[in-house]
Short mmCIF file of C-alpha atoms in Angstrom, two decimals:
data_model
loop_
_atom_site.label_atom_id
_atom_site.label_comp_id
_atom_site.label_asym_id
_atom_site.label_seq_id
_atom_site.Cartn_x
_atom_site.Cartn_y
_atom_site.Cartn_z
CA MET A 4 14.85 20.67 -30.16
CA ALA A 5 18.13 18.87 -30.00
CA LEU A 6 18.65 15.06 -29.71
CA ILE A 7 21.82 14.65 -27.76
CA SER A 8 23.84 11.53 -27.62
CA TYR A 9 25.74 10.30 -24.53
CA ALA A 10 27.95 7.21 -23.96
CA ARG A 11 25.77 4.60 -21.97
CA GLY A 12 27.14 3.91 -18.68
CA ARG A 13 28.69 7.37 -18.06
CA SER A 14 26.72 10.02 -15.90
CA VAL A 15 27.24 13.24 -17.62
CA PRO A 16 25.34 16.18 -16.04
CA VAL A 17 22.48 17.29 -18.34
CA THR A 18 20.84 19.76 -16.10
CA ALA A 19 21.37 20.79 -12.50
CA ASN A 20 19.50 17.68 -11.18
CA PHE A 21 19.71 15.10 -13.90
CA THR A 22 22.65 13.02 -15.44
CA SER A 23 22.62 11.07 -18.70
CA GLY A 24 23.15 7.93 -16.82
CA GLU A 25 19.61 8.25 -15.31
CA PHE A 26 18.27 7.89 -18.89
CA ASP A 27 20.47 4.75 -19.88
CA CYS A 28 18.56 1.66 -21.30
CA LYS A 29 18.08 -0.69 -18.35
CA GLY A 30 18.31 -3.74 -20.39
CA ALA A 31 20.48 -6.38 -18.81
CA LYS A 32 21.17 -8.39 -21.97
CA CYS A 33 21.27 -5.77 -24.71
CA ARG A 34 24.45 -4.30 -26.18
CA CYS A 35 23.45 -0.67 -26.71
CA THR A 36 26.26 1.84 -26.17
CA VAL A 37 24.49 5.16 -26.75
CA THR A 38 21.86 7.13 -24.73
CA ARG A 39 20.02 9.87 -26.53
CA ILE A 40 17.97 12.58 -24.90
CA ASP A 41 15.70 15.21 -26.48
CA SER A 42 16.62 18.48 -24.83
CA ARG A 43 13.01 19.41 -24.48
CA LEU A 44 12.38 16.46 -22.34
CA VAL A 45 15.19 17.01 -19.87
CA ARG A 46 14.57 20.76 -19.64
CA LYS A 47 10.80 20.32 -18.90
CA LEU A 48 11.84 17.62 -16.40
CA GLN A 49 14.14 20.10 -14.66
CA MET A 50 11.19 22.54 -14.43
CA LEU A 51 9.04 19.90 -12.92
CA ARG A 52 11.70 18.96 -10.47
CA ARG A 53 11.99 22.75 -9.46
CA LEU A 54 8.06 23.01 -8.99
CA CYS A 55 7.88 19.79 -7.13
CA GLY A 56 10.86 20.68 -4.74
CA SER A 57 11.39 16.93 -4.44
CA ALA A 58 13.61 14.22 -6.00
CA VAL A 59 12.38 13.05 -9.42
CA TYR A 60 13.46 9.46 -10.18
CA ILE A 61 13.53 8.07 -13.63
CA THR A 62 12.44 4.46 -13.68
CA SER A 63 12.68 4.06 -17.34
CA GLY A 64 14.39 6.40 -19.96
CA ASN A 65 16.01 5.21 -23.09
CA ARG A 66 15.14 1.66 -24.28
CA CYS A 67 16.94 -0.11 -27.15
CA PRO A 68 14.74 -2.26 -29.40
CA THR A 69 15.82 -5.41 -27.65
CA HIS A 70 14.88 -4.16 -24.26
CA ASN A 71 11.78 -2.45 -25.42
CA ARG A 72 10.43 -5.71 -26.89
CA ALA A 73 11.39 -7.52 -23.60
CA VAL A 74 9.11 -5.17 -21.51
CA GLY A 75 6.23 -5.30 -24.02
CA GLY A 76 6.79 -1.67 -25.31
CA SER A 77 5.21 -0.43 -28.48
CA SER A 78 7.43 -0.50 -31.71
CA ALA A 79 6.73 3.17 -31.91
CA SER A 80 7.52 3.98 -28.30
CA TYR A 81 8.95 7.30 -27.49
CA HIS A 82 11.22 5.57 -25.12
CA LEU A 83 13.26 4.12 -28.04
CA SER A 84 16.72 5.40 -27.99
CA THR A 85 16.32 6.77 -31.54
CA ALA A 86 13.69 9.17 -30.18
CA GLY A 87 14.81 9.82 -26.60
CA LYS A 88 11.64 11.65 -25.92
CA ALA A 89 10.03 9.85 -23.01
CA ALA A 90 10.64 9.03 -19.36
CA ASP A 91 8.76 7.08 -16.60
CA ILE A 92 9.08 9.12 -13.29
CA VAL A 93 8.33 8.79 -9.60
CA VAL A 94 8.32 11.84 -7.57
CA ALA A 95 9.16 11.68 -3.79
CA GLY A 96 6.11 12.68 -1.58
CA MET A 97 3.66 12.99 -4.54
CA THR A 98 0.98 10.56 -5.98
CA PRO A 99 0.79 9.64 -9.57
CA ALA A 100 -2.39 11.79 -9.89
CA GLN A 101 -0.47 14.79 -8.44
CA VAL A 102 2.40 14.36 -10.75
CA ALA A 103 0.31 13.74 -13.77
CA LYS A 104 -1.68 16.95 -13.24
CA LEU A 105 1.52 19.00 -12.79
CA ALA A 106 2.86 17.42 -15.99
CA GLN A 107 -0.14 18.65 -17.84
CA GLU A 108 0.28 22.11 -16.38
CA LEU A 109 3.93 22.06 -17.57
CA GLY A 110 2.91 21.16 -21.17
CA PHE A 111 4.19 17.55 -21.56
CA ALA A 112 2.48 16.24 -24.56
CA GLY A 113 2.18 12.56 -23.67
CA ILE A 114 1.27 11.71 -20.18
CA GLY A 115 0.25 8.36 -18.74
CA ARG A 116 -0.76 7.79 -15.05
CA TYR A 117 -0.19 4.25 -13.73
CA ASP A 118 -1.48 3.48 -10.30
CA GLY A 119 -2.66 -0.08 -10.47
CA THR A 120 -1.37 -3.46 -11.42
CA ALA A 121 1.28 -2.09 -13.77
CA GLY A 122 2.86 -0.03 -10.99
CA ARG A 123 2.69 3.42 -9.57
CA PHE A 124 4.48 6.01 -11.86
CA VAL A 125 3.79 8.60 -14.49
CA HIS A 126 4.91 8.36 -18.19
CA VAL A 127 5.81 11.72 -19.70
CA ASP A 128 6.98 12.50 -23.29
CA VAL A 129 7.39 15.35 -25.75
CA ARG A 130 5.60 13.70 -28.81
CA PRO A 131 4.29 16.03 -31.51
CA GLY A 132 0.57 16.07 -30.21
CA ALA A 133 -1.20 15.77 -26.93
CA TYR A 134 -2.22 12.36 -25.77
CA TYR A 135 -3.32 11.27 -22.25
CA TRP A 136 -4.04 7.93 -20.69
CA HIS A 137 -4.76 6.21 -17.40
CA ASN A 138 -3.82 2.62 -16.32
CA THR A 139 -5.37 0.87 -13.28
CA SER A 140 -5.51 -2.69 -14.43
CA GLY A 141 -2.82 -3.32 -16.93
CA VAL A 142 -4.60 -1.67 -19.83
CA ASP A 143 -3.89 2.01 -21.14
CA ARG A 144 -7.19 3.80 -21.32
CA PRO A 145 -7.36 7.13 -23.19
CA VAL A 146 -8.59 10.13 -20.88
CA SER A 147 -9.18 13.75 -21.74
CA GLY A 148 -6.60 15.00 -19.32
CA HIS A 149 -5.34 14.75 -15.75
CA GLY A 150 -6.86 17.77 -14.34
CA GLY A 151 -4.14 20.25 -15.20
CA THR A 152 -4.44 23.32 -17.33
CA LYS A 153 -1.31 24.81 -19.04
CA PRO A 154 -1.37 28.56 -18.77
CA CYS A 155 -0.45 30.85 -21.97
CA ASN A 156 2.14 33.43 -21.82
CA PRO A 157 0.19 36.66 -22.79
CA TYR A 158 3.28 38.44 -23.95
CA LYS A 159 4.98 38.50 -27.32
CA ARG A 160 8.28 36.69 -27.52
CA SER A 161 11.33 38.84 -28.61
CA THR A 162 13.90 37.67 -31.01
CA ALA A 163 16.28 40.46 -29.84
CA THR A 164 18.99 39.80 -27.15
CA LEU A 165 17.77 40.99 -23.74
CA ARG A 166 20.01 42.18 -20.92
CA ARG A 167 20.01 44.28 -17.87
CA GLY A 168 18.45 47.68 -18.88
CA SER A 169 16.22 46.17 -21.61
CA VAL A 170 12.48 47.07 -21.40
CA GLY A 171 9.20 46.16 -23.02
CA ASP A 172 6.94 43.28 -23.80
CA GLY A 173 9.92 40.92 -24.83
CA VAL A 174 11.19 41.39 -21.25
CA ARG A 175 7.72 40.70 -19.92
CA HIS A 176 7.61 37.42 -21.80
CA VAL A 177 10.96 36.41 -20.32
CA GLN A 178 9.85 37.45 -16.79
CA TRP A 179 6.44 35.76 -17.16
CA THR A 180 8.11 32.46 -18.13
CA LEU A 181 10.80 32.68 -15.38
CA ASP A 182 8.21 33.34 -12.63
CA ARG A 183 5.87 30.60 -14.03
CA PHE A 184 8.62 28.11 -13.22
CA GLY A 185 9.52 29.39 -9.80
CA TYR A 186 12.38 31.87 -10.71
CA ARG A 187 10.74 34.83 -8.92
CA CYS A 188 10.85 38.29 -10.64
CA ALA A 189 8.13 40.84 -11.25
CA VAL A 190 6.52 40.90 -14.65
CA ASP A 191 6.99 44.66 -15.15
CA GLY A 192 8.96 44.87 -18.48
CA ASP A 193 12.01 46.20 -16.70
CA PHE A 194 15.11 43.88 -16.84
CA GLY A 195 16.53 44.91 -13.48
CA PRO A 196 18.39 43.11 -10.67
CA ALA A 197 15.75 40.60 -9.90
CA THR A 198 15.18 39.76 -13.47
CA LEU A 199 19.11 39.29 -13.79
CA ALA A 200 19.27 37.04 -10.85
CA ALA A 201 16.37 34.95 -12.14
CA VAL A 202 17.75 34.62 -15.65
CA LYS A 203 21.19 33.46 -14.18
CA GLU A 204 19.41 30.90 -11.88
CA PHE A 205 17.45 29.57 -14.85
CA GLN A 206 20.77 29.32 -16.90
CA ARG A 207 22.72 27.47 -13.99
CA ASP A 208 19.75 24.99 -13.77
CA LEU A 209 20.00 24.05 -17.39
CA LEU A 210 23.80 24.32 -17.52
CA LEU A 211 23.83 27.22 -19.79
CA ASP A 212 26.47 30.13 -19.52
CA ALA A 213 25.19 31.99 -16.58
CA ASP A 214 25.86 35.49 -17.97
CA GLY A 215 22.47 36.89 -17.30
CA ILE A 216 21.86 37.67 -21.00
CA VAL A 217 18.89 36.29 -22.89
CA GLY A 218 20.73 35.53 -26.20
CA PRO A 219 19.96 32.69 -28.61
CA ASP A 220 20.79 29.76 -26.33
CA THR A 221 18.66 30.97 -23.30
CA ARG A 222 15.94 32.05 -25.62
CA ALA A 223 15.90 28.58 -27.14
CA ALA A 224 15.74 26.98 -23.68
CA LEU A 225 12.86 29.39 -22.59
CA LYS A 226 11.00 28.35 -25.64
CA GLU A 227 11.62 24.61 -24.99
CA VAL A 228 10.37 24.70 -21.40
CA LEU A 229 7.27 26.78 -22.31
CA ALA A 230 6.31 24.44 -25.23
#
């Protein structure tokens, strides 16, 4: 996990489909100057964007303490710019129920579904433990889940650098993860042309060096999206 800081008011690409400006505090009277984003949050949002195949709109990202108080946010909110772990989202062509279910399948830890008087959106965050809720009348009510099940990778993660020609369960772990998020490749343990293409596409989506090699940076990114 890395908490990355950006200047508020500047839109710097953070993944293929998101910019830092989308996470800026939306307070009109606050004087905050920095936007902080947890890398796990934006990388998992990029995977959600890929699986949705539709635009993902961030209606609330960072909040400075002033804006957080103004909107009635918790003093321990994961939206706070010191945390940078939360976003409220709307996905084109999908209901809050559909988005919340997909978010649970992707492993977001905190998921709140809002489809009532408080609006129609889904809160997602990367807090330490799982917590789900549903709001239909202005009150957050805890629920056991949103109907999604996060699958588990059955293969052991490798700490070795993997590249074209590599074989074994470490390759299968990478292939399973990539295929899970729509980067199509066979899970056969053979790092061939299809796996190479999938790795490069994944790297481009997360603005990594698209060299097709699963080294420390790509391995860390795969771990974050799978967490």
